[in-house]
mmCIF file of C-alpha atoms in Angstrom:
data_model
loop_
_atom_site.group_PDB
_atom_site.id
_atom_site.type_symbol
_atom_site.label_atom_id
_atom_site.label_comp_id
_atom_site.label_asym_id
_atom_site.label_seq_id
_atom_site.Cartn_x
_atom_site.Cartn_y
_atom_site.Cartn_z
ATOM 1 C CA ALA A 1 2.557 -19.489 18.933
ATOM 2 C CA ALA A 2 0.721 -22.466 18.662
ATOM 3 C CA GLU A 3 -2.572 -20.906 18.939
ATOM 4 C CA PRO A 4 -4.684 -21.159 15.675
ATOM 5 C CA TRP A 5 -5.632 -18.300 13.552
ATOM 6 C CA PRO A 6 -9.089 -16.903 15.045
ATOM 7 C CA GLU A 7 -11.821 -16.500 12.916
ATOM 8 C CA ASN A 8 -12.503 -12.927 14.034
ATOM 9 C CA ALA A 9 -9.334 -11.587 12.882
ATOM 10 C CA ALA A 10 -9.811 -8.079 11.601
ATOM 11 C CA LEU A 11 -7.715 -5.411 9.820
ATOM 12 C CA TYR A 12 -8.443 -1.784 10.130
ATOM 13 C CA GLN A 13 -8.064 0.990 7.730
ATOM 14 C CA GLN A 14 -9.574 4.350 7.134
ATOM 15 C CA LEU A 15 -13.156 4.714 5.381
ATOM 16 C CA LYS A 16 -12.811 3.360 1.912
ATOM 17 C CA GLU A 17 -14.878 5.545 -0.446
ATOM 18 C CA GLU A 18 -14.451 9.001 1.190
ATOM 19 C CA GLN A 19 -11.315 9.394 3.450
ATOM 20 C CA ILE A 20 -8.354 6.798 2.446
ATOM 21 C CA LEU A 21 -5.529 8.228 0.879
ATOM 22 C CA LEU A 22 -3.301 6.486 -2.047
ATOM 23 C CA SER A 23 -0.442 5.541 0.532
ATOM 24 C CA ASP A 24 -2.600 4.215 3.291
ATOM 25 C CA ASN A 25 -4.768 2.144 0.734
ATOM 26 C CA ALA A 26 -1.547 0.777 -0.924
ATOM 27 C CA SER A 27 -0.270 -0.402 2.597
ATOM 28 C CA SER A 28 -3.434 -1.856 3.502
ATOM 29 C CA LEU A 29 -3.904 -3.654 0.215
ATOM 30 C CA ALA A 30 -0.371 -5.064 0.726
ATOM 31 C CA VAL A 31 -1.095 -6.447 3.959
ATOM 32 C CA GLN A 32 -4.359 -7.944 2.723
ATOM 33 C CA ALA A 33 -2.415 -9.652 -0.067
ATOM 34 C CA PHE A 34 0.104 -10.959 2.292
ATOM 35 C CA LEU A 35 -2.629 -12.536 4.586
ATOM 36 C CA GLN A 36 -4.384 -13.933 1.326
ATOM 37 C CA MET A 37 -1.252 -15.508 0.344
ATOM 38 C CA CYS A 38 -0.884 -17.188 3.861
ATOM 39 C CA ASN A 39 -4.327 -18.227 3.496
ATOM 40 C CA LEU A 40 -5.427 -16.469 6.676
ATOM 41 C CA PRO A 41 -8.928 -15.080 6.711
ATOM 42 C CA ILE A 42 -9.252 -11.348 7.770
ATOM 43 C CA ARG A 43 -12.364 -8.968 8.097
ATOM 44 C CA VAL A 44 -11.580 -5.393 6.864
ATOM 45 C CA ILE A 45 -12.894 -2.882 9.082
ATOM 46 C CA CYS A 46 -13.171 0.717 8.029
ATOM 47 C CA ARG A 47 -13.007 3.482 10.912
ATOM 48 C CA ALA A 48 -12.627 7.023 10.403
ATOM 49 C CA ASN A 49 -10.184 7.137 13.490
ATOM 50 C CA ALA A 50 -7.946 4.081 12.468
ATOM 51 C CA GLU A 51 -5.043 5.925 12.081
ATOM 52 C CA TYR A 52 -5.396 7.175 15.679
ATOM 53 C CA MET A 53 -6.262 3.768 16.895
ATOM 54 C CA SER A 54 -3.226 2.165 15.594
ATOM 55 C CA PRO A 55 -0.213 1.494 18.108
ATOM 56 C CA SER A 56 2.340 3.131 15.519
ATOM 57 C CA GLY A 57 -0.153 5.967 14.405
ATOM 58 C CA LYS A 58 0.105 4.296 10.908
ATOM 59 C CA VAL A 59 -2.351 2.033 8.968
ATOM 60 C CA PRO A 60 -3.205 -0.726 8.477
ATOM 61 C CA PHE A 61 -3.255 -2.539 11.640
ATOM 62 C CA ILE A 62 -4.458 -6.101 12.537
ATOM 63 C CA HIS A 63 -6.403 -7.106 15.600
ATOM 64 C CA VAL A 64 -5.928 -10.860 16.201
ATOM 65 C CA GLY A 65 -7.009 -12.296 19.492
ATOM 66 C CA ASN A 66 -5.510 -9.973 21.983
ATOM 67 C CA GLN A 67 -2.693 -8.884 19.830
ATOM 68 C CA VAL A 68 -2.895 -5.335 17.726
ATOM 69 C CA VAL A 69 0.112 -5.299 15.411
ATOM 70 C CA SER A 70 0.446 -2.344 12.560
ATOM 71 C CA GLU A 71 2.281 -2.194 9.159
ATOM 72 C CA LEU A 72 3.448 -4.834 7.051
ATOM 73 C CA GLY A 73 6.963 -5.565 8.548
ATOM 74 C CA PRO A 74 5.754 -6.367 12.093
ATOM 75 C CA ILE A 75 2.645 -8.107 10.734
ATOM 76 C CA VAL A 76 4.959 -10.491 8.801
ATOM 77 C CA GLN A 77 7.039 -11.236 11.796
ATOM 78 C CA PHE A 78 3.938 -11.699 13.956
ATOM 79 C CA VAL A 79 2.166 -14.252 11.298
ATOM 80 C CA LYS A 80 5.771 -16.120 11.144
ATOM 81 C CA ALA A 81 5.633 -16.350 14.906
ATOM 82 C CA LYS A 82 2.291 -18.135 14.489
ATOM 83 C CA GLY A 83 3.957 -20.603 12.134
ATOM 84 C CA HIS A 84 3.070 -18.936 8.716
ATOM 85 C CA SER A 85 5.728 -17.793 6.485
ATOM 86 C CA LEU A 86 5.980 -17.006 2.724
ATOM 87 C CA SER A 87 9.771 -16.789 2.470
ATOM 88 C CA ASP A 88 10.841 -20.075 4.319
ATOM 89 C CA GLY A 89 11.754 -21.592 1.048
ATOM 90 C CA LEU A 90 14.376 -18.741 0.313
ATOM 91 C CA ASP A 91 17.936 -19.191 0.921
ATOM 92 C CA GLU A 92 19.923 -16.392 2.728
ATOM 93 C CA VAL A 93 21.049 -14.693 -0.365
ATOM 94 C CA GLN A 94 17.417 -14.532 -1.641
ATOM 95 C CA LYS A 95 16.074 -13.332 1.618
ATOM 96 C CA ALA A 96 18.592 -10.420 1.561
ATOM 97 C CA GLU A 97 17.593 -9.710 -1.917
ATOM 98 C CA MET A 98 14.015 -9.804 -1.186
ATOM 99 C CA LYS A 99 14.636 -7.306 1.802
ATOM 100 C CA ALA A 100 16.577 -5.095 -0.501
ATOM 101 C CA TYR A 101 13.726 -4.725 -3.027
ATOM 102 C CA MET A 102 11.254 -4.110 -0.219
ATOM 103 C CA GLU A 103 13.292 -1.385 1.026
ATOM 104 C CA LEU A 104 13.416 -0.048 -2.608
ATOM 105 C CA VAL A 105 9.428 -0.157 -2.844
ATOM 106 C CA ASN A 106 9.151 1.746 0.653
ATOM 107 C CA ASN A 107 11.754 4.206 -0.173
ATOM 108 C CA MET A 108 10.883 5.055 -3.669
ATOM 109 C CA LEU A 109 6.992 4.212 -4.227
ATOM 110 C CA LEU A 110 5.776 4.765 -0.855
ATOM 111 C CA THR A 111 7.510 8.054 -0.395
ATOM 112 C CA ALA A 112 6.423 9.153 -4.011
ATOM 113 C CA GLU A 113 2.787 8.445 -2.987
ATOM 114 C CA LEU A 114 3.284 10.722 0.279
ATOM 115 C CA TYR A 115 5.209 13.573 -1.838
ATOM 116 C CA LEU A 116 2.373 13.494 -4.356
ATOM 117 C CA GLN A 117 -0.264 13.695 -1.638
ATOM 118 C CA TRP A 118 1.162 16.289 0.598
ATOM 119 C CA CYS A 119 3.747 18.116 -1.329
ATOM 120 C CA ASP A 120 1.914 18.759 -4.770
ATOM 121 C CA ASP A 121 0.021 21.743 -4.146
ATOM 122 C CA VAL A 122 -2.841 20.989 -6.687
ATOM 123 C CA THR A 123 -3.461 17.491 -5.435
ATOM 124 C CA VAL A 124 -2.998 18.710 -1.603
ATOM 125 C CA GLU A 125 -6.095 21.032 -2.309
ATOM 126 C CA GLU A 126 -8.266 19.201 -4.532
ATOM 127 C CA ILE A 127 -7.942 15.440 -3.285
ATOM 128 C CA THR A 128 -5.729 15.247 -0.116
ATOM 129 C CA HIS A 129 -7.181 17.944 2.256
ATOM 130 C CA PRO A 130 -10.814 17.077 1.166
ATOM 131 C CA ARG A 131 -10.438 13.374 1.680
ATOM 132 C CA TYR A 132 -8.158 13.419 4.552
ATOM 133 C CA GLY A 133 -10.627 15.718 6.731
ATOM 134 C CA SER A 134 -13.766 14.367 5.320
ATOM 135 C CA PRO A 135 -15.031 12.629 8.661
ATOM 136 C CA TYR A 136 -14.336 15.666 10.776
ATOM 137 C CA PRO A 137 -16.480 18.880 11.056
ATOM 138 C CA TRP A 138 -14.686 22.414 10.318
ATOM 139 C CA PRO A 139 -12.326 23.627 11.443
ATOM 140 C CA LEU A 140 -11.085 20.333 12.825
ATOM 141 C CA ASN A 141 -10.928 18.876 9.337
ATOM 142 C CA ARG A 142 -8.467 21.515 8.160
ATOM 143 C CA ILE A 143 -6.364 21.528 11.571
ATOM 144 C CA LEU A 144 -5.857 17.722 11.312
ATOM 145 C CA SER A 145 -5.010 17.923 7.441
ATOM 146 C CA TYR A 146 -2.677 20.745 7.940
ATOM 147 C CA GLN A 147 -1.051 18.920 10.942
ATOM 148 C CA LYS A 148 -0.560 15.700 8.779
ATOM 149 C CA GLN A 149 0.976 17.972 5.905
ATOM 150 C CA TRP A 150 3.404 19.558 8.258
ATOM 151 C CA GLU A 151 4.347 16.209 9.439
ATOM 152 C CA VAL A 152 4.812 14.762 5.938
ATOM 153 C CA ARG A 153 6.793 17.518 4.610
ATOM 154 C CA ARG A 154 9.066 17.534 7.630
ATOM 155 C CA LYS A 155 9.801 14.006 6.756
ATOM 156 C CA MET A 156 10.396 14.923 3.057
ATOM 157 C CA LYS A 157 13.010 17.514 4.311
ATOM 158 C CA ALA A 158 14.846 15.124 6.449
ATOM 159 C CA ILE A 159 15.126 12.524 3.673
ATOM 160 C CA GLY A 160 16.124 15.287 0.794
ATOM 161 C CA TRP A 161 12.762 15.088 -1.030
ATOM 162 C CA ALA A 162 11.396 18.636 -0.246
ATOM 163 C CA GLY A 163 13.187 20.253 -2.967
ATOM 164 C CA LYS A 164 12.381 17.678 -5.633
ATOM 165 C CA THR A 165 10.039 18.637 -8.443
ATOM 166 C CA LEU A 166 7.051 16.266 -9.375
ATOM 167 C CA GLU A 167 9.086 15.271 -12.657
ATOM 168 C CA GLN A 168 11.849 14.178 -10.465
ATOM 169 C CA VAL A 169 9.648 12.254 -8.138
ATOM 170 C CA LEU A 170 7.969 10.528 -11.356
ATOM 171 C CA GLU A 171 11.470 9.778 -12.559
ATOM 172 C CA ASP A 172 12.112 8.004 -9.202
ATOM 173 C CA VAL A 173 8.939 5.856 -9.639
ATOM 174 C CA ASP A 174 9.917 5.020 -13.285
ATOM 175 C CA GLN A 175 13.558 3.885 -12.017
ATOM 176 C CA CYS A 176 11.777 1.879 -9.283
ATOM 177 C CA CYS A 177 9.415 0.064 -11.631
ATOM 178 C CA HIS A 178 12.195 -0.713 -14.086
ATOM 179 C CA ALA A 179 14.211 -2.349 -11.440
ATOM 180 C CA LEU A 180 11.042 -4.407 -10.423
ATOM 181 C CA SER A 181 10.386 -5.229 -13.916
ATOM 182 C CA GLN A 182 13.809 -6.523 -14.658
ATOM 183 C CA ARG A 183 13.808 -8.682 -11.502
ATOM 184 C CA LEU A 184 10.296 -10.196 -12.188
ATOM 185 C CA GLY A 185 11.135 -10.891 -15.842
ATOM 186 C CA THR A 186 8.808 -13.619 -17.229
ATOM 187 C CA GLN A 187 8.424 -15.298 -13.836
ATOM 188 C CA PRO A 188 4.978 -15.224 -12.151
ATOM 189 C CA TYR A 189 6.469 -14.063 -9.107
ATOM 190 C CA PHE A 190 9.441 -12.345 -7.865
ATOM 191 C CA PHE A 191 11.096 -15.356 -6.547
ATOM 192 C CA ASN A 192 9.696 -17.716 -9.298
ATOM 193 C CA LYS A 193 6.756 -20.047 -8.511
ATOM 194 C CA GLN A 194 5.705 -18.896 -5.021
ATOM 195 C CA PRO A 195 4.755 -15.415 -3.856
ATOM 196 C CA THR A 196 6.592 -13.835 -0.980
ATOM 197 C CA GLU A 197 5.966 -10.732 1.176
ATOM 198 C CA LEU A 198 7.935 -8.629 -1.635
ATOM 199 C CA ASP A 199 5.058 -9.873 -4.208
ATOM 200 C CA ALA A 200 2.240 -8.660 -1.681
ATOM 201 C CA LEU A 201 4.200 -5.370 -1.057
ATOM 202 C CA VAL A 202 4.731 -4.595 -4.869
ATOM 203 C CA PHE A 203 1.136 -5.733 -5.790
ATOM 204 C CA GLY A 204 -0.285 -3.348 -3.013
ATOM 205 C CA HIS A 205 1.376 -0.272 -4.415
ATOM 206 C CA LEU A 206 1.158 -0.985 -7.991
ATOM 207 C CA PHE A 207 -2.713 -2.127 -8.096
ATOM 208 C CA THR A 208 -3.280 1.156 -5.899
ATOM 209 C CA ILE A 209 -1.463 3.417 -8.338
ATOM 210 C CA LEU A 210 -3.096 1.894 -11.330
ATOM 211 C CA THR A 211 -6.575 2.082 -9.866
ATOM 212 C CA THR A 212 -6.806 5.373 -7.986
ATOM 213 C CA GLN A 213 -8.168 8.469 -9.661
ATOM 214 C CA LEU A 214 -5.606 11.347 -9.351
ATOM 215 C CA ILE A 215 -5.368 14.917 -10.916
ATOM 216 C CA THR A 216 -3.367 13.238 -13.730
ATOM 217 C CA ASP A 217 -2.518 9.941 -14.901
ATOM 218 C CA GLU A 218 1.282 10.562 -14.820
ATOM 219 C CA LEU A 219 1.793 8.286 -11.934
ATOM 220 C CA SER A 220 -0.148 5.219 -13.166
ATOM 221 C CA GLU A 221 1.371 5.667 -16.818
ATOM 222 C CA LYS A 222 4.851 5.048 -15.173
ATOM 223 C CA VAL A 223 3.530 1.590 -14.071
ATOM 224 C CA LYS A 224 1.636 0.947 -17.227
ATOM 225 C CA ASN A 225 5.077 1.170 -19.296
ATOM 226 C CA TYR A 226 6.049 -2.122 -17.935
ATOM 227 C CA SER A 227 3.566 -4.750 -19.206
ATOM 228 C CA ASN A 228 4.996 -7.582 -17.055
ATOM 229 C CA LEU A 229 4.257 -5.626 -13.955
ATOM 230 C CA THR A 230 0.735 -4.823 -14.908
ATOM 231 C CA ALA A 231 0.304 -8.482 -15.955
ATOM 232 C CA PHE A 232 1.686 -9.372 -12.264
ATOM 233 C CA CYS A 233 -1.036 -7.102 -10.684
ATOM 234 C CA ARG A 234 -3.806 -9.029 -12.669
ATOM 235 C CA ARG A 235 -2.435 -12.441 -11.751
ATOM 236 C CA ILE A 236 -2.511 -11.549 -8.164
ATOM 237 C CA GLU A 237 -5.959 -9.901 -8.424
ATOM 238 C CA GLN A 238 -7.240 -12.884 -10.092
ATOM 239 C CA GLN A 239 -5.696 -15.388 -7.883
ATOM 240 C CA TYR A 240 -6.180 -13.804 -4.463
ATOM 241 C CA PHE A 241 -8.955 -11.422 -4.672
ATOM 242 C CA GLU A 242 -11.459 -12.598 -7.129
ATOM 243 C CA GLY A 243 -14.298 -14.181 -5.160
ATOM 244 C CA HIS A 244 -13.035 -12.791 -1.847
ATOM 245 C CA GLU A 245 -14.002 -9.369 -2.769
ATOM 246 C CA LYS A 246 -16.745 -8.540 -0.432
ATOM 247 C CA ASP A 247 -14.485 -6.727 2.051
ATOM 248 C CA SER A 248 -11.241 -6.101 0.177
ATOM 249 C CA SER A 249 -9.758 -2.896 -1.041
ATOM 250 C CA THR A 250 -9.683 -4.327 -4.744
ATOM 251 C CA ALA A 251 -13.293 -4.330 -4.576
ATOM 252 C CA ALA A 252 -13.358 -0.608 -3.625
ATOM 253 C CA ALA A 253 -10.826 0.092 -6.375
ATOM 254 C CA ARG A 254 -12.853 -1.524 -9.077
ATOM 255 C CA SER A 255 -16.025 0.424 -8.209
ATOM 256 C CA SER A 256 -14.282 3.746 -7.694
ATOM 257 C CA LYS A 257 -12.235 3.555 -10.946
ATOM 258 C CA ARG A 258 -11.393 0.540 -13.104
ATOM 259 C CA SER A 259 -10.592 -2.805 -12.768
ATOM 260 C CA LEU A 260 -7.341 -4.235 -14.498
ATOM 261 C CA LEU A 261 -9.166 -7.147 -15.862
ATOM 262 C CA ARG A 262 -10.658 -5.659 -18.817
#
């Protein structure tokens, strides 16, 4: 626990330009934002097989010293064990509230992203299959894509999302954004003056939704309806990513679509 943070700490994700999908990009950016907020340097390494390298089968994962840890929750715990925490200043009630909002984001925004990628037929054919299978030759590219699609659709069935229409999913996103907007209010961060892991998670998802080109802009429009949430994304982008952009996903987002800072 007392070991210092190594210079060569690395975060692994899929290839930025041609492969990574919305949900994985959002999760990766959330972890990058969290580590930036902790002032812990990390190099972003893109690998076509990052998903298969991960101990949990999910990206992103970090390689720190001889440890490999995947996903935001376990990474927050790992970083805390090394003496860095963003939520130590919160009382027990605030910590419980923060966890509840993080659950909301994962249950609503992340699930909506997965639904859009793997259950909306137009998006699947035009974006998801070509991107997901892009590093692999035919027919492996299709086999891996269909395998992933089957896995995600099975999950959607298990949680009761399989029968939803796209309109219902977008309505869920709107409700989630409404709840986040009300909690944020006019504060700079969700718990006033200091960012917590909730801020990193919300930024990762909202920024990625706002800067990812999809078939339509319906998803990003839901976020844009809440000016305090878009201002929140701009603030974090400016504070934690401007000038650090060489490796970060915000740089990729800026070149692939548009910056929030216009």
